[in-house]
Short mmCIF file of C-alpha atoms and ligand atoms in Angstrom, two decimals:
data_model
loop_
_atom_site.label_atom_id
_atom_site.label_comp_id
_atom_site.label_asym_id
_atom_site.label_seq_id
_atom_site.Cartn_x
_atom_site.Cartn_y
_atom_site.Cartn_z
CA UNK A 13 0.01 -0.16 0.13
CA UNK A 14 2.74 2.53 1.19
CA UNK A 15 4.95 1.42 -1.87
CA UNK A 16 1.69 1.97 -4.43
CA UNK A 17 1.46 5.45 -2.63
CA UNK A 18 4.99 6.55 -3.15
CA UNK A 19 5.47 4.92 -6.50
CA UNK A 20 5.46 7.87 -8.34
CA UNK A 21 7.66 9.78 -6.10
CA UNK A 22 10.22 7.06 -6.09
CA UNK A 23 10.10 6.91 -10.11
CA UNK A 24 10.55 10.60 -10.19
CA UNK A 25 13.31 10.71 -7.73
CA UNK A 26 15.07 7.87 -9.95
CA UNK A 27 14.46 10.26 -13.12
CA UNK A 28 16.05 13.04 -11.35
CA UNK A 29 19.21 10.97 -10.10
CA UNK A 30 19.69 9.68 -13.76
CA UNK A 31 19.43 13.07 -15.29
CA UNK A 32 21.70 14.94 -12.84
CA UNK A 33 23.95 11.65 -12.63
CA UNK A 34 24.44 11.55 -16.27
CA UNK A 35 25.29 15.31 -16.74
CA UNK A 36 27.77 14.87 -13.44
CA UNK A 37 29.31 11.82 -15.31
CA UNK A 38 29.76 13.77 -18.43
CA UNK A 39 31.26 16.76 -16.25
CA UNK A 40 33.89 14.34 -14.74
CA UNK A 41 34.87 13.13 -18.37
CA UNK A 42 35.73 16.42 -19.41
CA UNK A 43 37.09 17.29 -16.24
CA UNK A 44 34.41 19.90 -14.97
CA UNK A 45 32.22 17.81 -12.53
CA UNK A 46 30.70 21.04 -10.84
CA UNK A 47 29.91 22.55 -14.06
CA UNK A 48 28.29 18.78 -15.00
CA UNK A 49 26.28 19.03 -11.70
CA UNK A 50 24.88 22.63 -12.38
CA UNK A 51 23.91 21.81 -15.94
CA UNK A 52 22.04 18.55 -14.55
CA UNK A 53 20.16 20.58 -12.06
CA UNK A 54 19.34 23.18 -14.59
CA UNK A 55 18.21 20.60 -17.06
CA UNK A 56 16.14 18.75 -14.44
CA UNK A 57 14.38 22.15 -13.31
CA UNK A 58 13.66 23.31 -17.04
CA UNK A 59 12.25 19.70 -17.60
CA UNK A 60 10.26 19.95 -14.49
CA UNK A 61 8.94 23.53 -15.70
CA UNK A 62 7.92 22.36 -19.16
CA UNK A 63 5.91 19.27 -17.62
CA UNK A 64 4.29 21.77 -14.96
CA UNK A 65 3.06 24.17 -17.84
CA UNK A 66 1.79 21.08 -19.82
CA UNK A 67 -0.03 19.98 -16.46
CA UNK A 68 -1.71 23.23 -16.03
CA UNK A 69 -2.88 23.30 -19.79
CA UNK A 70 -4.29 19.92 -19.11
CA UNK A 71 -5.90 21.35 -15.73
CA UNK A 72 -7.65 24.13 -17.70
CA UNK A 73 -8.99 21.81 -20.23
CA UNK A 74 -6.79 23.24 -23.03
CA UNK A 75 -4.81 20.00 -23.67
CA UNK A 76 -5.77 16.38 -23.21
CA UNK A 77 -2.14 15.26 -23.01
CA UNK A 78 -0.39 14.78 -19.61
CA UNK A 79 3.27 15.00 -18.98
CA UNK A 80 3.51 11.06 -18.99
CA UNK A 81 7.13 11.00 -17.98
CA UNK A 82 6.56 12.74 -14.63
CA UNK A 83 4.85 10.04 -12.55
CA UNK A 84 4.13 12.51 -9.63
CA UNK A 85 2.06 14.78 -11.93
CA UNK A 86 0.30 11.62 -13.50
CA UNK A 87 -0.62 10.54 -10.00
CA UNK A 88 -1.96 13.95 -9.14
CA UNK A 89 -4.08 14.10 -12.60
CA UNK A 90 -5.46 10.94 -11.84
CA UNK A 91 -6.79 11.81 -8.27
CA UNK A 92 -8.11 15.00 -9.70
CA UNK A 93 -9.77 13.15 -12.38
CA UNK A 94 -11.36 10.71 -9.88
CA UNK A 95 -12.54 13.71 -7.71
CA UNK A 96 -13.79 15.29 -10.70
CA UNK A 97 -16.02 12.28 -11.61
CA UNK A 98 -17.41 11.91 -8.22
CA UNK A 99 -18.11 15.44 -8.17
CA UNK A 100 -20.08 15.36 -11.34
CA UNK A 101 -21.99 12.40 -10.26
CA UNK A 102 -23.01 14.30 -7.02
CA UNK A 103 -24.05 17.24 -9.00
CA UNK A 104 -26.03 15.29 -11.16
CA UNK A 105 -27.87 13.54 -8.24
CA UNK A 106 -28.40 17.28 -6.55
CA UNK A 107 -29.61 18.57 -10.05
CA UNK A 108 -32.14 15.36 -10.30
CA UNK A 109 -33.22 16.10 -6.62
CA UNK A 110 -33.57 20.06 -7.17
CA UNK A 111 -35.66 19.53 -10.32
CA UNK A 112 -37.77 16.78 -8.50
CA UNK A 113 -38.47 19.41 -5.73
CA UNK A 114 -39.01 22.20 -8.05
CA UNK A 115 -41.43 20.09 -9.96
CA UNK A 116 -43.45 19.13 -6.84
CA UNK A 117 -43.39 22.40 -5.69
CA UNK A 118 -44.57 23.90 -8.87
CA UNK A 119 -47.30 21.29 -8.70
CA UNK A 120 -48.37 22.60 -5.32
CA UNK A 121 -51.45 24.72 -4.99
CA UNK A 122 -49.90 26.53 -2.11
CA UNK A 123 -47.34 29.20 -2.82
CA UNK A 124 -43.96 28.80 -1.40
CA UNK A 125 -41.36 31.77 -1.36
CA UNK A 126 -37.86 31.99 0.16
CA UNK A 127 -36.71 35.24 1.25
CA UNK A 128 -33.57 36.27 2.74
CA UNK A 129 -31.76 39.42 4.35
CA UNK A 130 -33.45 42.55 3.60
CA UNK A 131 -36.95 40.50 2.75
CA UNK A 132 -35.16 40.04 -0.65
CA UNK A 133 -36.91 37.33 -2.93
CA UNK A 134 -34.75 34.31 -3.39
CA UNK A 135 -36.86 31.57 -4.85
CA UNK A 136 -40.62 31.24 -5.32
CA UNK A 137 -42.81 28.53 -6.82
CA UNK A 138 -45.40 29.09 -9.79
CA UNK A 139 -48.18 29.36 -7.46
CA UNK A 140 -46.48 32.14 -5.48
CA UNK A 141 -45.56 33.73 -8.86
CA UNK A 142 -49.08 33.91 -9.82
CA UNK A 143 -50.57 34.90 -6.30
CA UNK A 144 -48.02 37.95 -5.95
CA UNK A 145 -47.43 38.64 -9.70
CA UNK A 146 -43.78 38.07 -9.39
CA UNK A 147 -41.60 37.71 -12.86
CA UNK A 148 -39.13 35.24 -12.54
CA UNK A 149 -36.23 37.06 -14.64
CA UNK A 150 -36.77 40.72 -12.99
CA UNK A 151 -38.13 40.26 -9.50
CA UNK A 152 -35.44 37.91 -7.96
CA UNK A 153 -33.37 39.99 -5.18
CA UNK A 154 -36.14 42.66 -4.81
CA UNK A 155 -37.76 43.04 -1.41
CA UNK A 156 -41.23 41.24 -0.90
CA UNK A 157 -42.65 44.40 0.58
CA UNK A 158 -42.43 45.85 -3.15
CA UNK A 159 -45.16 43.25 -4.06
CA UNK A 160 -47.12 42.82 -0.77
CA UNK A 161 -47.71 46.62 -0.05
CA UNK A 162 -49.68 46.32 3.07
CA UNK A 163 -47.97 48.07 5.98
CA UNK A 164 -49.21 45.77 8.57
CA UNK A 165 -47.32 42.83 6.43
CA UNK A 166 -43.98 44.79 6.87
CA UNK A 167 -44.72 45.27 10.65
CA UNK A 168 -45.48 41.49 11.00
CA UNK A 169 -42.20 40.58 9.11
CA UNK A 170 -40.13 42.93 11.13
CA UNK A 171 -41.77 41.83 14.56
CA UNK A 172 -40.19 38.04 13.78
CA UNK A 173 -43.14 36.71 15.84
CA UNK A 174 -44.61 34.24 13.33
CA UNK A 175 -46.58 31.98 15.91
CA UNK A 176 -49.82 33.01 14.09
CA UNK A 177 -50.19 33.27 10.18
CA UNK A 178 -50.68 36.58 8.40
CA UNK A 179 -54.32 37.40 6.81
CA UNK A 180 -53.69 39.46 3.49
CA UNK A 181 -56.04 41.02 1.30
CA UNK A 182 -53.87 41.75 -1.73
CA UNK A 183 -55.52 45.12 -2.82
CA UNK A 184 -58.63 46.83 -1.68
CA UNK A 185 -60.41 46.00 -4.94
CA UNK A 186 -59.61 42.47 -5.03
CA UNK A 187 -61.84 39.91 -2.88
CA UNK A 188 -58.89 37.28 -3.00
CA UNK A 189 -57.55 36.64 0.78
CA UNK A 190 -54.22 34.89 1.35
CA UNK A 191 -53.12 33.39 4.44
CA UNK A 192 -49.12 33.53 5.03
CA UNK A 193 -47.41 31.42 7.34
CA UNK A 194 -43.53 32.37 7.72
CA UNK A 195 -41.03 29.81 9.10
CA UNK A 196 -37.45 31.19 9.96
CA UNK A 197 -34.62 29.01 9.44
CA UNK A 198 -30.69 29.32 9.07
CA UNK A 199 -29.61 32.92 9.64
CA UNK A 200 -32.22 35.39 8.40
CA UNK A 201 -33.67 33.07 5.78
CA UNK A 202 -37.51 32.78 5.78
CA UNK A 203 -39.78 30.47 4.14
CA UNK A 204 -43.25 31.82 3.36
CA UNK A 205 -46.16 29.39 2.54
CA UNK A 206 -48.99 31.40 0.79
CA UNK A 207 -52.38 29.78 1.07
CA UNK A 208 -55.55 30.95 -0.81
CA UNK A 209 -58.30 31.22 1.87
CA UNK A 210 -60.70 33.37 0.03
CA UNK A 211 -63.49 30.66 -0.07
CA UNK A 212 -63.23 29.84 3.83
CA UNK A 213 -63.12 33.64 4.45
CA UNK A 214 -66.38 34.02 2.39
CA UNK A 215 -68.11 30.99 4.23
CA UNK A 216 -67.04 32.68 7.64
CA UNK A 217 -68.35 35.92 6.56
CA UNK A 218 -71.57 34.32 5.49
CA UNK A 219 -71.97 32.55 8.70
CA UNK A 220 -71.27 35.87 10.80
CA UNK A 221 -73.70 37.81 8.44
CA UNK A 222 -76.27 34.88 8.97
CA UNK A 223 -76.14 35.01 12.71
CA UNK A 224 -76.31 38.91 12.61
CA UNK A 225 -79.23 38.92 10.24
CA UNK A 226 -81.32 36.01 11.99
CA UNK A 227 -80.48 37.69 15.39
CA UNK A 228 -81.95 41.16 14.23
CA UNK A 229 -84.81 39.68 12.44
CA UNK A 230 -85.71 37.95 15.89
CA UNK A 231 -85.35 40.90 17.74
CA UNK A 232 -88.44 42.87 16.72
CA UNK A 233 -91.05 39.73 17.18
CA UNK A 234 -89.43 39.02 20.55
CA UNK A 235 -89.91 42.50 21.73
CA UNK A 236 -93.54 42.51 20.56
CA UNK A 237 -94.10 39.21 22.45
CA UNK A 238 -92.32 40.51 25.47
CA UNK A 239 -94.64 43.59 25.38
CA UNK A 240 -97.71 41.35 25.35
CA UNK A 241 -96.61 39.15 28.18
CA UNK A 242 -95.72 42.08 30.44
CA UNK A 243 -99.42 43.39 29.74
CA UNK A 244 -100.86 39.73 30.68
CA UNK A 245 -98.55 39.67 33.76
CA UNK A 246 -100.53 42.80 35.17
CA UNK A 247 -103.94 41.10 34.64
CA UNK A 248 -102.69 37.38 35.62
CA UNK A 249 -105.14 37.07 38.64
CA UNK A 250 -108.01 37.57 36.18
CA UNK A 251 -107.05 34.60 34.33
CA UNK A 252 -107.63 30.95 34.86
CA UNK A 253 -104.59 29.69 37.05
CA UNK A 254 -103.49 27.07 34.12
CA UNK A 255 -103.68 30.01 31.53
CA UNK A 256 -101.76 32.38 33.87
CA UNK A 257 -99.26 29.46 34.52
CA UNK A 258 -98.62 28.82 30.79
CA UNK A 259 -98.28 32.53 30.06
CA UNK A 260 -95.78 32.78 33.02
CA UNK A 261 -93.65 30.15 31.41
CA UNK A 262 -94.08 31.35 28.04
CA UNK A 263 -92.84 34.79 29.30
CA UNK A 264 -89.74 33.17 30.87
CA UNK A 265 -88.93 31.34 27.52
CA UNK A 266 -89.35 34.55 25.53
CA UNK A 267 -86.82 36.33 28.06
CA UNK A 268 -84.42 33.65 27.53
CA UNK A 269 -84.75 33.91 23.66
CA UNK A 270 -84.24 37.65 24.07
CA UNK A 271 -81.20 37.28 26.10
CA UNK A 272 -79.79 34.62 23.58
CA UNK A 273 -80.49 37.04 20.79
CA UNK A 274 -78.95 40.15 22.71
CA UNK A 275 -75.82 37.94 23.38
CA UNK A 276 -75.76 36.86 19.57
CA UNK A 277 -75.90 40.12 18.53
CA UNK A 278 -73.23 41.54 20.81
CA UNK A 279 -70.96 38.47 19.61
CA UNK A 280 -71.57 39.32 15.89
CA UNK A 281 -70.43 42.97 16.53
CA UNK A 282 -67.38 41.66 18.44
CA UNK A 283 -66.57 39.33 15.53
CA UNK A 284 -66.30 42.16 13.14
CA UNK A 285 -62.49 42.70 14.36
CA UNK A 286 -59.99 41.20 16.63
CA UNK A 287 -58.81 44.48 17.38
CA UNK A 288 -60.49 47.88 18.70
CA UNK A 289 -60.63 50.71 16.31
CA UNK A 290 -61.18 53.46 19.12
CA UNK A 291 -60.22 53.16 22.76
CA UNK A 292 -60.17 55.53 25.78
CA UNK A 293 -58.75 55.17 29.38
CA UNK A 294 -60.99 52.88 31.32
CA UNK A 295 -61.15 53.23 35.11
CA UNK A 296 -60.59 49.54 35.80
CA UNK A 297 -60.88 49.71 39.66
CA UNK A 298 -64.29 51.72 39.31
CA UNK A 299 -65.61 49.24 36.69
CA UNK A 300 -64.74 46.12 38.84
CA UNK A 301 -66.75 47.80 41.64
CA UNK A 302 -69.75 48.31 39.60
CA UNK A 303 -69.56 44.92 38.47
CA UNK A 304 -69.56 43.55 41.94
CA UNK A 305 -72.25 45.81 43.16
CA UNK A 306 -74.40 44.17 40.38
CA UNK A 307 -73.33 40.86 41.36
CA UNK A 308 -74.46 41.62 45.10
CA UNK A 309 -77.67 42.80 43.63
CA UNK A 310 -78.01 39.48 41.57
CA UNK A 311 -77.23 37.51 44.76
CA UNK A 312 -79.89 39.29 46.91
CA UNK A 313 -77.76 38.68 49.98
CA UNK A 314 -77.31 34.92 49.41
CA UNK A 315 -73.62 35.11 49.14
CA UNK A 316 -70.77 36.85 51.01
CA UNK A 317 -68.56 39.07 49.11
CA UNK A 318 -65.02 40.13 49.58
CA UNK A 319 -63.74 43.35 48.05
CA UNK A 320 -59.97 43.04 47.13
CA UNK A 321 -60.15 45.48 44.45
CA UNK A 322 -57.18 47.97 44.36
CA UNK A 323 -57.87 51.62 43.27
CA UNK A 324 -56.13 53.47 40.67
CA UNK A 325 -55.98 50.72 37.69
CA UNK A 326 -56.61 51.81 34.16
CA UNK A 327 -56.54 50.20 30.97
CA UNK A 328 -57.04 51.29 27.30
CA UNK A 329 -60.23 50.02 25.91
CA UNK A 330 -64.10 50.17 25.60
CA UNK A 331 -65.91 50.43 29.04
CA UNK A 332 -69.18 48.62 27.74
CA UNK A 333 -67.24 45.72 26.38
CA UNK A 334 -65.38 45.43 29.42
CA UNK A 335 -68.46 45.69 31.49
CA UNK A 336 -70.04 42.87 29.60
CA UNK A 337 -66.89 40.72 29.87
CA UNK A 338 -66.24 41.10 33.63
CA UNK A 339 -69.92 41.11 34.77
CA UNK A 340 -70.28 37.68 32.76
CA UNK A 341 -67.57 36.20 35.00
CA UNK A 342 -69.11 37.76 38.09
CA UNK A 343 -72.69 36.82 37.49
CA UNK A 344 -71.58 33.23 36.76
CA UNK A 345 -69.95 32.99 40.24
CA UNK A 346 -73.36 34.04 41.81
CA UNK A 347 -75.23 31.51 39.54
CA UNK A 348 -73.00 28.42 40.22
CA UNK A 349 -72.47 29.21 44.01
CA UNK A 350 -74.80 27.68 46.50
CA UNK A 351 -76.06 30.11 49.30
CA UNK A 352 -73.81 31.31 51.90
CA UNK A 353 -70.58 30.91 49.46
CA UNK A 354 -68.13 33.50 49.40
CA UNK A 355 -67.30 35.34 46.39
CA UNK A 356 -63.98 37.30 46.35
CA UNK A 357 -63.24 40.21 43.71
CA UNK A 358 -59.74 40.99 43.27
CA UNK A 359 -58.01 43.55 41.20
CA UNK A 360 -54.14 44.14 41.49
CA UNK A 361 -50.93 44.76 39.62
CA UNK A 362 -48.44 42.10 39.01
CA UNK A 363 -45.38 43.19 37.23
CA UNK A 364 -46.42 44.37 33.61
CA UNK A 365 -49.81 42.86 34.03
CA UNK A 366 -53.16 43.82 35.62
CA UNK A 367 -55.25 40.90 37.00
CA UNK A 368 -58.87 40.86 37.75
CA UNK A 369 -60.21 37.78 39.37
CA UNK A 370 -63.33 36.33 40.71
CA UNK A 371 -63.26 33.50 42.92
CA UNK A 372 -66.18 31.45 44.16
CA UNK A 373 -66.83 28.50 46.32
CA UNK A 374 -69.41 27.32 44.04
CA UNK A 375 -70.05 23.94 42.10
CA UNK A 376 -66.78 24.00 40.31
CA UNK A 377 -66.11 22.56 36.97
CA UNK A 378 -64.44 19.29 35.84
CA UNK A 379 -61.14 19.82 34.17
CA UNK A 380 -62.39 18.27 30.83
CA UNK A 381 -64.73 20.92 30.37
CA UNK A 382 -62.49 23.85 31.12
CA UNK A 383 -60.70 24.19 27.65
CA UNK A 384 -64.12 24.23 25.87
CA UNK A 385 -65.96 26.79 28.29
CA UNK A 386 -65.45 29.83 25.90
CA UNK A 387 -66.92 27.95 23.08
CA UNK A 388 -70.44 29.30 21.93
CA UNK A 389 -73.40 27.49 23.67
CA UNK A 390 -70.96 25.23 25.56
CA UNK A 391 -72.13 24.14 28.94
CA UNK A 392 -70.27 21.92 31.50
CA UNK A 393 -73.43 20.75 33.00
CA UNK A 394 -76.58 21.03 30.83
CA UNK A 395 -79.19 19.47 33.21
CA UNK A 396 -78.08 21.99 36.00
CA UNK A 397 -77.75 24.85 33.87
CA UNK A 398 -81.10 24.34 32.24
CA UNK A 399 -82.53 25.28 35.72
CA UNK A 400 -79.96 28.15 36.39
CA UNK A 401 -80.66 29.54 32.91
CA UNK A 402 -78.27 31.54 31.11
CA UNK A 403 -77.40 31.57 27.24
CA UNK A 404 -73.97 29.64 27.14
CA UNK A 405 -72.69 32.52 25.27
CA UNK A 406 -71.25 34.54 28.32
CA UNK A 407 -67.74 33.36 28.28
CA UNK A 408 -67.46 33.31 24.60
CA UNK A 409 -68.28 37.14 24.77
CA UNK A 410 -65.81 37.57 27.78
CA UNK A 411 -63.17 35.74 25.80
CA UNK A 412 -63.70 37.79 22.65
CA UNK A 413 -63.57 41.14 24.43
CA UNK A 414 -60.42 40.29 26.42
CA UNK A 415 -58.86 39.26 23.08
CA UNK A 416 -59.87 42.60 21.62
CA UNK A 417 -58.15 44.25 24.66
CA UNK A 418 -55.03 42.15 24.33
CA UNK A 419 -55.92 40.43 27.49
CA UNK A 420 -56.25 36.68 28.31
CA UNK A 421 -58.44 34.72 30.45
CA UNK A 422 -57.39 31.94 32.92
CA UNK A 423 -59.70 29.51 34.46
CA UNK A 424 -58.90 27.61 37.66
CA UNK A 425 -61.55 25.24 39.04
CA UNK A 426 -61.91 22.27 41.43
CA UNK A 427 -65.33 20.35 41.16
CA UNK A 428 -67.35 20.94 44.39
CA UNK A 429 -64.97 23.35 45.78
CA UNK A 430 -65.09 26.33 43.56
CA UNK A 431 -63.64 28.36 40.57
CA UNK A 432 -61.38 31.25 39.91
CA UNK A 433 -61.82 33.14 36.73
CA UNK A 434 -59.04 35.75 35.76
CA UNK A 435 -58.83 38.31 33.22
CA UNK A 436 -55.08 39.46 32.69
CA UNK A 437 -54.62 42.79 30.86
CA UNK A 438 -51.49 44.20 29.91
CA UNK A 439 -50.41 47.13 32.08
CA UNK A 440 -50.35 50.58 30.70
CA UNK A 441 -46.96 52.31 29.96
CA UNK A 442 -46.16 55.24 32.73
CA UNK A 443 -46.46 57.59 29.75
CA UNK A 444 -50.37 56.68 29.49
CA UNK A 445 -50.78 55.91 33.27
CA UNK A 446 -51.54 59.04 34.81
CA UNK A 447 -52.92 57.68 38.26
CA UNK A 448 -50.76 58.32 41.23
CA UNK A 449 -49.80 54.81 42.27
CA UNK A 450 -49.35 56.11 45.98
CA UNK A 451 -53.00 56.15 46.20
CA UNK A 452 -53.60 52.92 45.45
CA UNK A 453 -54.93 50.92 48.24
CA UNK A 454 -56.20 47.43 49.10
CA UNK A 455 -59.51 47.04 50.89
CA UNK A 456 -59.46 43.61 52.38
CA UNK A 457 -56.64 41.29 53.02
CA UNK A 458 -54.77 41.75 49.63
CA UNK A 459 -52.16 39.40 50.71
CA UNK A 460 -54.06 36.04 50.32
CA UNK A 461 -52.88 34.40 47.27
CA UNK A 462 -55.84 33.51 44.51
P1 LIG B 516 -73.72 30.39 31.01
O1 LIG B 516 -74.84 31.33 30.35
O2 LIG B 516 -74.40 28.82 30.61
O3 LIG B 516 -73.46 30.60 32.19
P2 LIG B 516 -71.39 30.81 30.08
O4 LIG B 516 -70.55 31.00 28.72
O5 LIG B 516 -71.28 32.19 30.87
O6 LIG B 516 -72.83 30.49 29.77
O7 LIG B 516 -70.58 29.64 30.93
C1 LIG B 516 -70.33 28.48 30.37
C2 LIG B 516 -70.52 27.36 31.33
O8 LIG B 516 -69.55 27.57 32.20
C3 LIG B 516 -71.69 27.50 32.06
O9 LIG B 516 -72.84 26.94 31.43
C4 LIG B 516 -71.07 26.55 33.42
O10 LIG B 516 -71.26 25.28 32.99
C5 LIG B 516 -69.61 26.90 33.59
N1 LIG B 516 -69.44 27.76 34.38
C6 LIG B 516 -69.03 29.14 34.18
N2 LIG B 516 -68.73 29.86 35.22
C7 LIG B 516 -68.74 29.01 36.51
C8 LIG B 516 -68.43 29.04 37.77
N3 LIG B 516 -68.21 30.14 38.19
N4 LIG B 516 -68.56 27.84 38.21
C9 LIG B 516 -69.03 26.72 37.86
N5 LIG B 516 -69.24 26.60 36.34
C10 LIG B 516 -69.37 27.71 35.83
#
């Protein structure tokens, strides 16, 4: 093995010794050994120089002949040839794979775009080209924001939080809606998958319109019915008892339907957007107290109320919406707590958050129901709830309102022991928060943990 590896080198050494040796011998014969040695070295160097030139020409592909006499160069050439063949094979394999990927991605109905530093377009498939009107020759390297001109998309790309997809309406005139899911990989390279969700969005809009229209249409007949039932209530003593009883039950059911319609209409309004268009500073402390007072009225002294509401906390939002959201939580605590149970209202700051919570000692909720409580019409215990009443839409409204206020809801519950419903708001920045914090006070035992 070793001898094979050094065979060329040994042959070349032998050639050098022969050339220089012959010249030295000739020098000795003519009485000039040193001159013979010099001539031998120069001749050998000249030979090497010519062979190196020939080798470079072969390397550059300008000649097909190799300096065959120089075994070292022949060995190097063989190794290069071997590497080149291997490289060609790998290249062909990669090209095949690339064209397979290209073929499959161009067959995809979803658009795929690769962008790099500066949001510049690196590659895209046919579907993405059609969706964003990209030209293969001219648009490569340009910023994607030249083609998607929505400023909120630019902000979305810059924020680098791609946990939620971006919904995009290409132009104001177009009805086409695209959903963009961005995945970051490598350094600053990003893969964007574009999906046409026009149909889904239209269906969703149809559903919203349908619910809004039906609720609106039901409102007038229900108001008329309510009016009649109120009139009949006034003369119920004059009616036969079974008629009066029937009318009373009908009146209750109409009231339930009316509540459901009102809640559905509110949800339809909230559905229009996940963000608030206009906001104002809302005194959350005062609002929490109003909610507690309303809950106390609903309870009619059947429960004990604890006030741990800190003063001076404000949020940016819409007061009427926030009242609906928080009162749903509070009224549920009353509805689902047995007589004598304590209900604690707490509002306090925690780091950069504001936490409003209502804790009760009521029936509690089994863990399997908790993730689904904010679904429309979902009820943890339908037989009990039928007796208690309610629309099953309260927590859906609460969740929606909180979402619009960049707040979130947390639910803790233990069956038979009680529940805590908490709304967590982002705390206002100092520049907006004008309330003097030193005036904040806690009314009752604020040190107790939730
Ligand atoms: P509902 O009008 O039925 O109260 P919600 O959306 O407000 O509708 O609540 C959904 C369900 O969550 C209720 O039906 C009830 O089963 C459960 N729930 C809500 N709050 C409480 C609570 N404080 N204690 C026990 N169960 C609750």
